Amino acid sequence: SVLIDCAQRGPVVEETVRGTRLHLENLDLTNAHRSGGGGAVVRAEQGSRIELVNCRVTNAASDGEGGAVLVSNSSLRVSGSHFEESSAVFGAALAVVDGSAAILEDTTVTHCFATSGGGGAYVARKSTLDMQGMHFSLNDGGPLGGVLHSTAECTVQASTTTMTDNTATRGGGIRVDGGGVLRLTNGVHI
C-alpha cells in the first residue's frame, strides 16, 4: 500500500468532493486534520460516490462531523478497511448525513473518540447505513453511542457485526434517537 502522511497539517483531499466519484484503494492514510468542518480524509457532497477499499486510516481528526470521512447527500462504500485513533465532534471515523447512504463491510473501527456522539460513526438527517462483517472495539462516543449514534428518521442495519468494549454515557453500543430504525440480524454481538 501507499503511505500518505499529512503530518497534522491538513486533510488528504483538500477541497470538498462535489457531484463526482472518488475511489481510494490500498492506501495508508495518517495524520490528516481538518479545521472548520468534518472529513479529514475526504468530505463529499452533492451526489458524490465515495469508495474506500483496503485502506488504513489512522489519527484522522476534525472539529465537525466525521473525523475521517464525511458524506452529505452522497453515497459511501467502505470495504476491507481499518480506522484507528480518529476523532471528531460527531462520528469519530465516519459521518453519513443529509440523505446519504453508506455500506460498510469487513472493516474495523477501533480506538476512536467523539466528543458529542458516535464513537465509530454518526448517521443523521434522513440517512441510511448498512453494516456487514464489521468489528468495532474500544471506541468512545462521549455522551451518545460508543459504536454509533443515529438520529431520528435514519435507518441502520447490521449483520455479522461485533461490538466489544465500546463506551458512552448512553448507548455503549448503538444509540438510536426516537423515530430512527435499527435492524440487527445474523450474528450481531454487542
GROMACS .gro file of C-alpha atoms in nm:
model
  190
    1SER     CA    1   0.000   0.000   0.000
    2VAL     CA    2   0.097   0.364  -0.047
    3LEU     CA    3   0.155   0.577   0.266
    4ILE     CA    4   0.021   0.933   0.273
    5ASP     CA    5   0.123   1.123   0.589
    6CYS     CA    6  -0.038   1.465   0.620
    7ALA     CA    7   0.184   1.548   0.919
    8GLN     CA    8  -0.119   1.700   1.100
    9ARG     CA    9  -0.116   1.999   0.862
   10GLY     CA   10  -0.432   1.935   0.664
   11PRO     CA   11  -0.674   1.692   0.504
   12VAL     CA   12  -0.588   1.422   0.248
   13VAL     CA   13  -0.829   1.571  -0.009
   14GLU     CA   14  -0.816   1.948   0.041
   15GLU     CA   15  -1.135   2.054  -0.136
   16THR     CA   16  -1.485   1.916  -0.089
   17VAL     CA   17  -1.570   1.649  -0.346
   18ARG     CA   18  -1.891   1.761  -0.519
   19GLY     CA   19  -2.105   1.552  -0.753
   20THR     CA   20  -1.828   1.318  -0.865
   21ARG     CA   21  -1.683   0.972  -0.799
   22LEU     CA   22  -1.372   0.914  -0.585
   23HIS     CA   23  -1.217   0.568  -0.542
   24LEU     CA   24  -0.936   0.522  -0.287
   25GLU     CA   25  -0.769   0.180  -0.274
   26ASN     CA   26  -0.470   0.021  -0.096
   27LEU     CA   27  -0.374   0.342   0.084
   28ASP     CA   28  -0.234   0.402   0.432
   29LEU     CA   29  -0.362   0.747   0.531
   30THR     CA   30  -0.234   0.903   0.853
   31ASN     CA   31  -0.229   1.228   1.049
   32ALA     CA   32  -0.500   1.403   0.845
   33HIS     CA   33  -0.665   1.702   1.016
   34ARG     CA   34  -0.940   1.939   0.907
   35SER     CA   35  -1.036   2.258   1.091
   36GLY     CA   36  -1.366   2.430   1.028
   37GLY     CA   37  -1.565   2.119   0.936
   38GLY     CA   38  -1.560   1.743   0.904
   39GLY     CA   39  -1.390   1.479   0.693
   40ALA     CA   40  -1.014   1.493   0.739
   41VAL     CA   41  -0.958   1.226   0.472
   42VAL     CA   42  -1.248   1.319   0.244
   43ARG     CA   43  -1.557   1.539   0.261
   44ALA     CA   44  -1.815   1.473  -0.010
   45GLU     CA   45  -2.150   1.627  -0.100
   46GLN     CA   46  -2.399   1.693  -0.381
   47GLY     CA   47  -2.444   1.338  -0.507
   48SER     CA   48  -2.083   1.219  -0.489
   49ARG     CA   49  -1.993   0.848  -0.482
   50ILE     CA   50  -1.704   0.765  -0.249
   51GLU     CA   51  -1.531   0.426  -0.218
   52LEU     CA   52  -1.256   0.322   0.022
   53VAL     CA   53  -1.122  -0.028  -0.044
   54ASN     CA   54  -0.844  -0.190   0.159
   55CYS     CA   55  -0.744   0.142   0.316
   56ARG     CA   56  -0.593   0.203   0.658
   57VAL     CA   57  -0.683   0.537   0.821
   58THR     CA   58  -0.508   0.639   1.145
   59ASN     CA   59  -0.511   0.957   1.350
   60ALA     CA   60  -0.767   1.148   1.143
   61ALA     CA   61  -0.929   1.440   1.326
   62SER     CA   62  -1.182   1.713   1.257
   63ASP     CA   63  -1.373   1.967   1.460
   64GLY     CA   64  -1.706   1.878   1.293
   65GLU     CA   65  -1.889   1.567   1.175
   66GLY     CA   66  -1.675   1.274   1.061
   67GLY     CA   67  -1.319   1.258   1.182
   68ALA     CA   68  -1.201   1.072   0.872
   69VAL     CA   69  -1.494   1.074   0.626
   70LEU     CA   70  -1.799   1.298   0.592
   71VAL     CA   71  -2.062   1.229   0.324
   72SER     CA   72  -2.356   1.466   0.277
   73ASN     CA   73  -2.627   1.390   0.019
   74SER     CA   74  -2.388   1.130  -0.127
   75SER     CA   75  -2.307   0.758  -0.119
   76LEU     CA   76  -2.022   0.583   0.059
   77ARG     CA   77  -1.887   0.229   0.035
   78VAL     CA   78  -1.607   0.114   0.266
   79SER     CA   79  -1.470  -0.238   0.226
   80GLY     CA   80  -1.181  -0.428   0.386
   81SER     CA   81  -1.052  -0.116   0.561
   82HIS     CA   82  -0.930  -0.013   0.907
   83PHE     CA   83  -0.995   0.310   1.104
   84GLU     CA   84  -0.797   0.377   1.421
   85GLU     CA   85  -0.747   0.667   1.663
   86SER     CA   86  -0.974   0.909   1.477
   87SER     CA   87  -1.168   1.186   1.647
   88ALA     CA   88  -1.446   1.437   1.581
   89VAL     CA   89  -1.738   1.610   1.746
   90PHE     CA   90  -1.985   1.359   1.590
   91GLY     CA   91  -1.877   1.033   1.424
   92ALA     CA   92  -1.510   0.990   1.507
   93ALA     CA   93  -1.440   0.775   1.199
   94LEU     CA   94  -1.740   0.838   0.971
   95ALA     CA   95  -2.040   1.069   0.937
   96VAL     CA   96  -2.326   0.986   0.700
   97VAL     CA   97  -2.564   1.285   0.683
   98ASP     CA   98  -2.824   1.475   0.481
   99GLY     CA   99  -2.988   1.188   0.292
  100SER     CA  100  -2.668   0.990   0.232
  101ALA     CA  101  -2.647   0.611   0.201
  102ALA     CA  102  -2.347   0.413   0.324
  103ILE     CA  103  -2.238   0.050   0.308
  104LEU     CA  104  -1.960  -0.064   0.544
  105GLU     CA  105  -1.829  -0.417   0.502
  106ASP     CA  106  -1.545  -0.622   0.650
  107THR     CA  107  -1.393  -0.317   0.818
  108THR     CA  108  -1.253  -0.249   1.167
  109VAL     CA  109  -1.306   0.070   1.368
  110THR     CA  110  -1.105   0.093   1.690
  111HIS     CA  111  -0.980   0.345   1.948
  112CYS     CA  112  -1.187   0.634   1.806
  113PHE     CA  113  -1.339   0.917   2.014
  114ALA     CA  114  -1.628   1.157   1.953
  115THR     CA  115  -1.694   1.440   2.197
  116SER     CA  116  -2.071   1.461   2.129
  117GLY     CA  117  -2.176   1.123   1.987
  118GLY     CA  118  -2.086   0.829   1.764
  119GLY     CA  119  -1.751   0.686   1.868
  120GLY     CA  120  -1.731   0.498   1.538
  121ALA     CA  121  -1.999   0.651   1.318
  122TYR     CA  122  -2.271   0.915   1.312
  123VAL     CA  123  -2.586   0.881   1.097
  124ALA     CA  124  -2.811   1.187   1.073
  125ARG     CA  125  -3.076   1.376   0.879
  126LYS     CA  126  -3.261   1.103   0.683
  127SER     CA  127  -2.956   0.889   0.603
  128THR     CA  128  -2.905   0.511   0.591
  129LEU     CA  129  -2.620   0.284   0.699
  130ASP     CA  130  -2.583  -0.087   0.620
  131MET     CA  131  -2.304  -0.272   0.806
  132GLN     CA  132  -2.186  -0.627   0.730
  133GLY     CA  133  -1.889  -0.809   0.880
  134MET     CA  134  -1.781  -0.509   1.086
  135HIS     CA  135  -1.575  -0.505   1.406
  136PHE     CA  136  -1.595  -0.210   1.646
  137SER     CA  137  -1.380  -0.208   1.959
  138LEU     CA  138  -1.258   0.035   2.223
  139ASN     CA  139  -1.442   0.337   2.078
  140ASP     CA  140  -1.581   0.619   2.294
  141GLY     CA  141  -1.891   0.812   2.188
  142GLY     CA  142  -1.880   1.059   2.476
  143PRO     CA  143  -2.245   1.110   2.572
  144LEU     CA  144  -2.413   0.906   2.293
  145GLY     CA  145  -2.331   0.580   2.113
  146GLY     CA  146  -1.993   0.417   2.167
  147VAL     CA  147  -2.015   0.244   1.827
  148LEU     CA  148  -2.262   0.475   1.654
  149HIS     CA  149  -2.523   0.740   1.710
  150SER     CA  150  -2.821   0.750   1.475
  151THR     CA  151  -3.069   1.036   1.485
  152ALA     CA  152  -3.443   1.035   1.414
  153GLU     CA  153  -3.559   0.949   1.059
  154CYS     CA  154  -3.247   0.740   0.989
  155THR     CA  155  -3.214   0.365   0.926
  156VAL     CA  156  -2.925   0.149   1.043
  157GLN     CA  157  -2.891  -0.222   0.955
  158ALA     CA  158  -2.621  -0.453   1.088
  159SER     CA  159  -2.540  -0.819   1.026
  160THR     CA  160  -2.243  -1.035   1.126
  161THR     CA  161  -2.101  -0.743   1.322
  162THR     CA  162  -1.911  -0.746   1.653
  163MET     CA  163  -1.907  -0.458   1.901
  164THR     CA  164  -1.677  -0.501   2.203
  165ASP     CA  165  -1.559  -0.272   2.483
  166ASN     CA  166  -1.712   0.048   2.341
  167THR     CA  167  -1.832   0.319   2.580
  168ALA     CA  168  -2.071   0.613   2.603
  169THR     CA  169  -2.287   0.765   2.873
  170ARG     CA  170  -2.597   0.646   2.681
  171GLY     CA  171  -2.572   0.355   2.439
  172GLY     CA  172  -2.231   0.195   2.484
  173GLY     CA  173  -2.303   0.008   2.161
  174ILE     CA  174  -2.562   0.184   1.948
  175ARG     CA  175  -2.774   0.488   2.030
  176VAL     CA  176  -3.083   0.539   1.811
  177ASP     CA  177  -3.288   0.852   1.875
  178GLY     CA  178  -3.671   0.835   1.871
  179GLY     CA  179  -3.811   0.780   1.523
  180GLY     CA  180  -3.495   0.606   1.400
  181VAL     CA  181  -3.490   0.244   1.277
  182LEU     CA  182  -3.237  -0.019   1.384
  183ARG     CA  183  -3.232  -0.371   1.235
  184LEU     CA  184  -2.990  -0.631   1.378
  185THR     CA  185  -2.969  -0.970   1.201
  186ASN     CA  186  -2.745  -1.274   1.156
  187GLY     CA  187  -2.492  -1.279   1.436
  188VAL     CA  188  -2.459  -0.927   1.573
  189HIS     CA  189  -2.263  -0.937   1.901
  190ILE     CA  190  -2.278  -0.636   2.133
   0.00000   0.00000   0.00000
